[in-house]
């Protein structure tokens, strides 16, 4: 009787162990799976703005329109003008300075007074602001005008104005310029002449 009781008690104690072993073998109890370690992602590179540099020699051409204003002329003649220019700019960072020489031929003539403006040559100082691909600037200097007809001569005066350029590429830029000229007592004739010009410009840097 005691043997039977011991066997029954042993069977009751072993039953849970057998059940656990069966569950483990059936996949009821699985080993814990470690979570994958996240892979660090490098931050995207910060875009760098292109460095603007206007320093260098340049040359090009211009085409535009001009008008004379004088109390000594019978009218205020106007007409086409065309020319070439060349110069050098130096980029200081925010500000740009430079010098330029240019010359325009013109089709401006007062037929009644028989006075024609043949050409205008200029020596310029330019001061501008570096706005990336844009360059607004002021300019001024000395101008020499040549006339023919009833007033046949040359005279030196002054001029000032505004301009702007836009850089299309490292070697090419386009722009526009408006200048106001003054010639007092032109070539000793007692005639005072003002001239306004507006031109579109194309320049190549090298």
mmCIF file with all atom_site columns, N, CA and C in Angstrom, residues 29-76:
data_model
loop_
_atom_site.group_PDB
_atom_site.id
_atom_site.type_symbol
_atom_site.label_atom_id
_atom_site.label_alt_id
_atom_site.label_comp_id
_atom_site.label_asym_id
_atom_site.label_entity_id
_atom_site.label_seq_id
_atom_site.pdbx_PDB_ins_code
_atom_site.Cartn_x
_atom_site.Cartn_y
_atom_site.Cartn_z
_atom_site.occupancy
_atom_site.B_iso_or_equiv
_atom_site.pdbx_formal_charge
_atom_site.auth_seq_id
_atom_site.auth_comp_id
_atom_site.auth_asym_id
_atom_site.auth_atom_id
_atom_site.pdbx_PDB_model_num
ATOM 1   N N  . UNK A 1 29 ? 7.836  27.424  -25.169 1.00 0.00 ? 29 UNK A N  1
ATOM 2   C CA . UNK A 1 29 ? 8.803  28.299  -24.511 1.00 0.00 ? 29 UNK A CA 1
ATOM 3   C C  . UNK A 1 29 ? 9.997  28.455  -25.438 1.00 0.00 ? 29 UNK A C  1
ATOM 4   N N  . UNK A 1 30 ? 10.232 29.633  -25.936 1.00 0.00 ? 30 UNK A N  1
ATOM 5   C CA . UNK A 1 30 ? 11.340 29.879  -26.856 1.00 0.00 ? 30 UNK A CA 1
ATOM 6   C C  . UNK A 1 30 ? 12.342 30.793  -26.198 1.00 0.00 ? 30 UNK A C  1
ATOM 7   N N  . UNK A 1 31 ? 13.562 30.684  -26.676 1.00 0.00 ? 31 UNK A N  1
ATOM 8   C CA . UNK A 1 31 ? 14.614 31.539  -26.133 1.00 0.00 ? 31 UNK A CA 1
ATOM 9   C C  . UNK A 1 31 ? 14.362 32.992  -26.532 1.00 0.00 ? 31 UNK A C  1
ATOM 10  N N  . UNK A 1 32 ? 14.624 33.926  -25.644 1.00 0.00 ? 32 UNK A N  1
ATOM 11  C CA . UNK A 1 32 ? 14.408 35.351  -26.003 1.00 0.00 ? 32 UNK A CA 1
ATOM 12  C C  . UNK A 1 32 ? 15.328 35.778  -27.148 1.00 0.00 ? 32 UNK A C  1
ATOM 13  N N  . UNK A 1 33 ? 14.755 36.549  -28.096 1.00 0.00 ? 33 UNK A N  1
ATOM 14  C CA . UNK A 1 33 ? 15.496 37.033  -29.266 1.00 0.00 ? 33 UNK A CA 1
ATOM 15  C C  . UNK A 1 33 ? 15.922 38.472  -29.015 1.00 0.00 ? 33 UNK A C  1
ATOM 16  N N  . UNK A 1 34 ? 17.209 38.751  -29.161 1.00 0.00 ? 34 UNK A N  1
ATOM 17  C CA . UNK A 1 34 ? 17.720 40.105  -28.925 1.00 0.00 ? 34 UNK A CA 1
ATOM 18  C C  . UNK A 1 34 ? 17.286 41.039  -30.056 1.00 0.00 ? 34 UNK A C  1
ATOM 19  N N  . UNK A 1 35 ? 16.808 42.240  -29.712 1.00 0.00 ? 35 UNK A N  1
ATOM 20  C CA . UNK A 1 35 ? 16.409 43.237  -30.723 1.00 0.00 ? 35 UNK A CA 1
ATOM 21  C C  . UNK A 1 35 ? 17.652 43.728  -31.468 1.00 0.00 ? 35 UNK A C  1
ATOM 22  N N  . UNK A 1 36 ? 17.532 43.912  -32.812 1.00 0.00 ? 36 UNK A N  1
ATOM 23  C CA . UNK A 1 36 ? 18.702 44.369  -33.581 1.00 0.00 ? 36 UNK A CA 1
ATOM 24  C C  . UNK A 1 36 ? 19.144 45.760  -33.156 1.00 0.00 ? 36 UNK A C  1
ATOM 25  N N  . UNK A 1 37 ? 20.433 45.961  -33.122 1.00 0.00 ? 37 UNK A N  1
ATOM 26  C CA . UNK A 1 37 ? 20.979 47.279  -32.758 1.00 0.00 ? 37 UNK A CA 1
ATOM 27  C C  . UNK A 1 37 ? 20.773 48.258  -33.908 1.00 0.00 ? 37 UNK A C  1
ATOM 28  N N  . UNK A 1 38 ? 20.124 49.422  -33.668 1.00 0.00 ? 38 UNK A N  1
ATOM 29  C CA . UNK A 1 38 ? 19.905 50.381  -34.765 1.00 0.00 ? 38 UNK A CA 1
ATOM 30  C C  . UNK A 1 38 ? 21.219 50.877  -35.348 1.00 0.00 ? 38 UNK A C  1
ATOM 31  N N  . UNK A 1 39 ? 21.253 50.964  -36.677 1.00 0.00 ? 39 UNK A N  1
ATOM 32  C CA . UNK A 1 39 ? 22.446 51.438  -37.375 1.00 0.00 ? 39 UNK A CA 1
ATOM 33  C C  . UNK A 1 39 ? 22.416 52.961  -37.427 1.00 0.00 ? 39 UNK A C  1
ATOM 34  N N  . UNK A 1 40 ? 23.444 53.641  -36.930 1.00 0.00 ? 40 UNK A N  1
ATOM 35  C CA . UNK A 1 40 ? 23.438 55.118  -36.972 1.00 0.00 ? 40 UNK A CA 1
ATOM 36  C C  . UNK A 1 40 ? 23.441 55.627  -38.405 1.00 0.00 ? 40 UNK A C  1
ATOM 37  N N  . UNK A 1 41 ? 22.617 56.650  -38.663 1.00 0.00 ? 41 UNK A N  1
ATOM 38  C CA . UNK A 1 41 ? 22.500 57.249  -39.996 1.00 0.00 ? 41 UNK A CA 1
ATOM 39  C C  . UNK A 1 41 ? 23.236 58.583  -39.988 1.00 0.00 ? 41 UNK A C  1
ATOM 40  N N  . UNK A 1 42 ? 24.153 58.724  -40.915 1.00 0.00 ? 42 UNK A N  1
ATOM 41  C CA . UNK A 1 42 ? 24.919 59.976  -40.992 1.00 0.00 ? 42 UNK A CA 1
ATOM 42  C C  . UNK A 1 42 ? 24.012 61.115  -41.430 1.00 0.00 ? 42 UNK A C  1
ATOM 43  N N  . UNK A 1 43 ? 24.100 62.290  -40.817 1.00 0.00 ? 43 UNK A N  1
ATOM 44  C CA . UNK A 1 43 ? 23.259 63.426  -41.235 1.00 0.00 ? 43 UNK A CA 1
ATOM 45  C C  . UNK A 1 43 ? 23.584 63.856  -42.653 1.00 0.00 ? 43 UNK A C  1
ATOM 46  N N  . UNK A 1 44 ? 22.542 64.343  -43.351 1.00 0.00 ? 44 UNK A N  1
ATOM 47  C CA . UNK A 1 44 ? 22.739 64.808  -44.724 1.00 0.00 ? 44 UNK A CA 1
ATOM 48  C C  . UNK A 1 44 ? 23.660 66.016  -44.728 1.00 0.00 ? 44 UNK A C  1
ATOM 49  N N  . UNK A 1 45 ? 24.569 66.096  -45.694 1.00 0.00 ? 45 UNK A N  1
ATOM 50  C CA . UNK A 1 45 ? 25.480 67.254  -45.741 1.00 0.00 ? 45 UNK A CA 1
ATOM 51  C C  . UNK A 1 45 ? 24.727 68.553  -45.957 1.00 0.00 ? 45 UNK A C  1
ATOM 52  N N  . UNK A 1 46 ? 25.151 69.580  -45.268 1.00 0.00 ? 46 UNK A N  1
ATOM 53  C CA . UNK A 1 46 ? 24.536 70.895  -45.414 1.00 0.00 ? 46 UNK A CA 1
ATOM 54  C C  . UNK A 1 46 ? 24.992 71.515  -46.728 1.00 0.00 ? 46 UNK A C  1
ATOM 55  N N  . UNK A 1 47 ? 24.033 71.921  -47.598 1.00 0.00 ? 47 UNK A N  1
ATOM 56  C CA . UNK A 1 47 ? 24.458 72.524  -48.870 1.00 0.00 ? 47 UNK A CA 1
ATOM 57  C C  . UNK A 1 47 ? 25.241 73.800  -48.643 1.00 0.00 ? 47 UNK A C  1
ATOM 58  N N  . UNK A 1 48 ? 26.310 73.943  -49.379 1.00 0.00 ? 48 UNK A N  1
ATOM 59  C CA . UNK A 1 48 ? 27.176 75.120  -49.263 1.00 0.00 ? 48 UNK A CA 1
ATOM 60  C C  . UNK A 1 48 ? 26.899 76.054  -50.423 1.00 0.00 ? 48 UNK A C  1
ATOM 61  N N  . UNK A 1 49 ? 26.616 77.311  -50.123 1.00 0.00 ? 49 UNK A N  1
ATOM 62  C CA . UNK A 1 49 ? 26.354 78.298  -51.171 1.00 0.00 ? 49 UNK A CA 1
ATOM 63  C C  . UNK A 1 49 ? 27.616 78.542  -51.987 1.00 0.00 ? 49 UNK A C  1
ATOM 64  N N  . UNK A 1 50 ? 27.467 78.674  -53.320 1.00 0.00 ? 50 UNK A N  1
ATOM 65  C CA . UNK A 1 50 ? 28.647 78.916  -54.141 1.00 0.00 ? 50 UNK A CA 1
ATOM 66  C C  . UNK A 1 50 ? 29.321 80.234  -53.767 1.00 0.00 ? 50 UNK A C  1
ATOM 67  N N  . UNK A 1 51 ? 30.631 80.216  -53.785 1.00 0.00 ? 51 UNK A N  1
ATOM 68  C CA . UNK A 1 51 ? 31.382 81.425  -53.450 1.00 0.00 ? 51 UNK A CA 1
ATOM 69  C C  . UNK A 1 51 ? 31.382 82.364  -54.647 1.00 0.00 ? 51 UNK A C  1
ATOM 70  N N  . UNK A 1 52 ? 30.969 83.588  -54.397 1.00 0.00 ? 52 UNK A N  1
ATOM 71  C CA . UNK A 1 52 ? 30.909 84.577  -55.458 1.00 0.00 ? 52 UNK A CA 1
ATOM 72  C C  . UNK A 1 52 ? 32.232 85.334  -55.528 1.00 0.00 ? 52 UNK A C  1
ATOM 73  N N  . UNK A 1 53 ? 32.780 85.470  -56.721 1.00 0.00 ? 53 UNK A N  1
ATOM 74  C CA . UNK A 1 53 ? 34.033 86.204  -56.887 1.00 0.00 ? 53 UNK A CA 1
ATOM 75  C C  . UNK A 1 53 ? 34.005 86.912  -58.235 1.00 0.00 ? 53 UNK A C  1
ATOM 76  N N  . UNK A 1 54 ? 33.977 88.242  -58.189 1.00 0.00 ? 54 UNK A N  1
ATOM 77  C CA . UNK A 1 54 ? 33.930 89.055  -59.404 1.00 0.00 ? 54 UNK A CA 1
ATOM 78  C C  . UNK A 1 54 ? 35.311 89.544  -59.822 1.00 0.00 ? 54 UNK A C  1
ATOM 79  N N  . UNK A 1 55 ? 36.353 89.124  -59.120 1.00 0.00 ? 55 UNK A N  1
ATOM 80  C CA . UNK A 1 55 ? 37.693 89.624  -59.414 1.00 0.00 ? 55 UNK A CA 1
ATOM 81  C C  . UNK A 1 55 ? 38.163 89.163  -60.789 1.00 0.00 ? 55 UNK A C  1
ATOM 82  N N  . UNK A 1 56 ? 38.735 90.090  -61.576 1.00 0.00 ? 56 UNK A N  1
ATOM 83  C CA . UNK A 1 56 ? 39.319 89.722  -62.860 1.00 0.00 ? 56 UNK A CA 1
ATOM 84  C C  . UNK A 1 56 ? 39.114 90.770  -63.933 1.00 0.00 ? 56 UNK A C  1
ATOM 85  N N  . UNK A 1 57 ? 39.793 90.553  -65.046 1.00 0.00 ? 57 UNK A N  1
ATOM 86  C CA . UNK A 1 57 ? 39.638 91.415  -66.216 1.00 0.00 ? 57 UNK A CA 1
ATOM 87  C C  . UNK A 1 57 ? 38.394 90.996  -66.993 1.00 0.00 ? 57 UNK A C  1
ATOM 88  N N  . UNK A 1 58 ? 37.802 91.954  -67.678 1.00 0.00 ? 58 UNK A N  1
ATOM 89  C CA . UNK A 1 58 ? 36.631 91.678  -68.503 1.00 0.00 ? 58 UNK A CA 1
ATOM 90  C C  . UNK A 1 58 ? 36.607 92.633  -69.693 1.00 0.00 ? 58 UNK A C  1
ATOM 91  N N  . UNK A 1 59 ? 35.878 92.246  -70.722 1.00 0.00 ? 59 UNK A N  1
ATOM 92  C CA . UNK A 1 59 ? 35.705 93.089  -71.908 1.00 0.00 ? 59 UNK A CA 1
ATOM 93  C C  . UNK A 1 59 ? 34.405 92.688  -72.570 1.00 0.00 ? 59 UNK A C  1
ATOM 94  N N  . UNK A 1 60 ? 33.831 93.623  -73.339 1.00 0.00 ? 60 UNK A N  1
ATOM 95  C CA . UNK A 1 60 ? 32.564 93.326  -73.997 1.00 0.00 ? 60 UNK A CA 1
ATOM 96  C C  . UNK A 1 60 ? 32.085 94.468  -74.851 1.00 0.00 ? 60 UNK A C  1
ATOM 97  N N  . UNK A 1 61 ? 30.789 94.471  -75.126 1.00 0.00 ? 61 UNK A N  1
ATOM 98  C CA . UNK A 1 61 ? 30.189 95.497  -75.978 1.00 0.00 ? 61 UNK A CA 1
ATOM 99  C C  . UNK A 1 61 ? 28.884 95.993  -75.397 1.00 0.00 ? 61 UNK A C  1
ATOM 100 N N  . UNK A 1 62 ? 28.414 97.120  -75.910 1.00 0.00 ? 62 UNK A N  1
ATOM 101 C CA . UNK A 1 62 ? 27.162 97.707  -75.452 1.00 0.00 ? 62 UNK A CA 1
ATOM 102 C C  . UNK A 1 62 ? 26.386 98.293  -76.635 1.00 0.00 ? 62 UNK A C  1
ATOM 103 N N  . UNK A 1 63 ? 25.084 98.350  -76.463 1.00 0.00 ? 63 UNK A N  1
ATOM 104 C CA . UNK A 1 63 ? 24.189 98.902  -77.476 1.00 0.00 ? 63 UNK A CA 1
ATOM 105 C C  . UNK A 1 63 ? 23.077 99.636  -76.746 1.00 0.00 ? 63 UNK A C  1
ATOM 106 N N  . UNK A 1 64 ? 22.759 100.852 -77.209 1.00 0.00 ? 64 UNK A N  1
ATOM 107 C CA . UNK A 1 64 ? 21.740 101.587 -76.485 1.00 0.00 ? 64 UNK A CA 1
ATOM 108 C C  . UNK A 1 64 ? 21.247 102.824 -77.199 1.00 0.00 ? 64 UNK A C  1
ATOM 109 N N  . UNK A 1 65 ? 20.813 103.788 -76.383 1.00 0.00 ? 65 UNK A N  1
ATOM 110 C CA . UNK A 1 65 ? 20.130 104.979 -76.875 1.00 0.00 ? 65 UNK A CA 1
ATOM 111 C C  . UNK A 1 65 ? 20.646 106.178 -76.099 1.00 0.00 ? 65 UNK A C  1
ATOM 112 N N  . UNK A 1 66 ? 20.790 107.328 -76.791 1.00 0.00 ? 66 UNK A N  1
ATOM 113 C CA . UNK A 1 66 ? 21.257 108.540 -76.134 1.00 0.00 ? 66 UNK A CA 1
ATOM 114 C C  . UNK A 1 66 ? 20.480 109.763 -76.574 1.00 0.00 ? 66 UNK A C  1
ATOM 115 N N  . UNK A 1 67 ? 20.480 110.792 -75.729 1.00 0.00 ? 67 UNK A N  1
ATOM 116 C CA . UNK A 1 67 ? 19.796 112.048 -76.046 1.00 0.00 ? 67 UNK A CA 1
ATOM 117 C C  . UNK A 1 67 ? 20.601 113.227 -75.521 1.00 0.00 ? 67 UNK A C  1
ATOM 118 N N  . UNK A 1 68 ? 20.697 114.290 -76.329 1.00 0.00 ? 68 UNK A N  1
ATOM 119 C CA . UNK A 1 68 ? 21.368 115.524 -75.933 1.00 0.00 ? 68 UNK A CA 1
ATOM 120 C C  . UNK A 1 68 ? 20.345 116.530 -75.441 1.00 0.00 ? 68 UNK A C  1
ATOM 121 N N  . UNK A 1 69 ? 20.785 117.384 -74.506 1.00 0.00 ? 69 UNK A N  1
ATOM 122 C CA . UNK A 1 69 ? 19.923 118.436 -73.968 1.00 0.00 ? 69 UNK A CA 1
ATOM 123 C C  . UNK A 1 69 ? 20.751 119.707 -73.852 1.00 0.00 ? 69 UNK A C  1
ATOM 124 N N  . UNK A 1 70 ? 20.355 120.749 -74.592 1.00 0.00 ? 70 UNK A N  1
ATOM 125 C CA . UNK A 1 70 ? 21.092 122.013 -74.547 1.00 0.00 ? 70 UNK A CA 1
ATOM 126 C C  . UNK A 1 70 ? 20.168 123.151 -74.957 1.00 0.00 ? 70 UNK A C  1
ATOM 127 N N  . UNK A 1 71 ? 20.281 124.251 -74.229 1.00 0.00 ? 71 UNK A N  1
ATOM 128 C CA . UNK A 1 71 ? 19.507 125.436 -74.588 1.00 0.00 ? 71 UNK A CA 1
ATOM 129 C C  . UNK A 1 71 ? 20.021 126.074 -75.875 1.00 0.00 ? 71 UNK A C  1
ATOM 130 N N  . UNK A 1 72 ? 21.225 125.680 -76.307 1.00 0.00 ? 72 UNK A N  1
ATOM 131 C CA . UNK A 1 72 ? 21.823 126.278 -77.496 1.00 0.00 ? 72 UNK A CA 1
ATOM 132 C C  . UNK A 1 72 ? 21.519 125.489 -78.768 1.00 0.00 ? 72 UNK A C  1
ATOM 133 N N  . UNK A 1 73 ? 20.838 124.360 -78.650 1.00 0.00 ? 73 UNK A N  1
ATOM 134 C CA . UNK A 1 73 ? 20.444 123.576 -79.820 1.00 0.00 ? 73 UNK A CA 1
ATOM 135 C C  . UNK A 1 73 ? 18.970 123.814 -80.123 1.00 0.00 ? 73 UNK A C  1
ATOM 136 N N  . UNK A 1 74 ? 18.601 123.666 -81.382 1.00 0.00 ? 74 UNK A N  1
ATOM 137 C CA . UNK A 1 74 ? 17.215 123.913 -81.782 1.00 0.00 ? 74 UNK A CA 1
ATOM 138 C C  . UNK A 1 74 ? 16.277 122.801 -81.346 1.00 0.00 ? 74 UNK A C  1
ATOM 139 N N  . UNK A 1 75 ? 16.822 121.637 -81.036 1.00 0.00 ? 75 UNK A N  1
ATOM 140 C CA . UNK A 1 75 ? 16.025 120.506 -80.575 1.00 0.00 ? 75 UNK A CA 1
ATOM 141 C C  . UNK A 1 75 ? 16.885 119.670 -79.634 1.00 0.00 ? 75 UNK A C  1
ATOM 142 N N  . UNK A 1 76 ? 16.288 118.632 -79.052 1.00 0.00 ? 76 UNK A N  1
ATOM 143 C CA . UNK A 1 76 ? 17.035 117.702 -78.214 1.00 0.00 ? 76 UNK A CA 1
ATOM 144 C C  . UNK A 1 76 ? 17.211 116.402 -78.996 1.00 0.00 ? 76 UNK A C  1
#
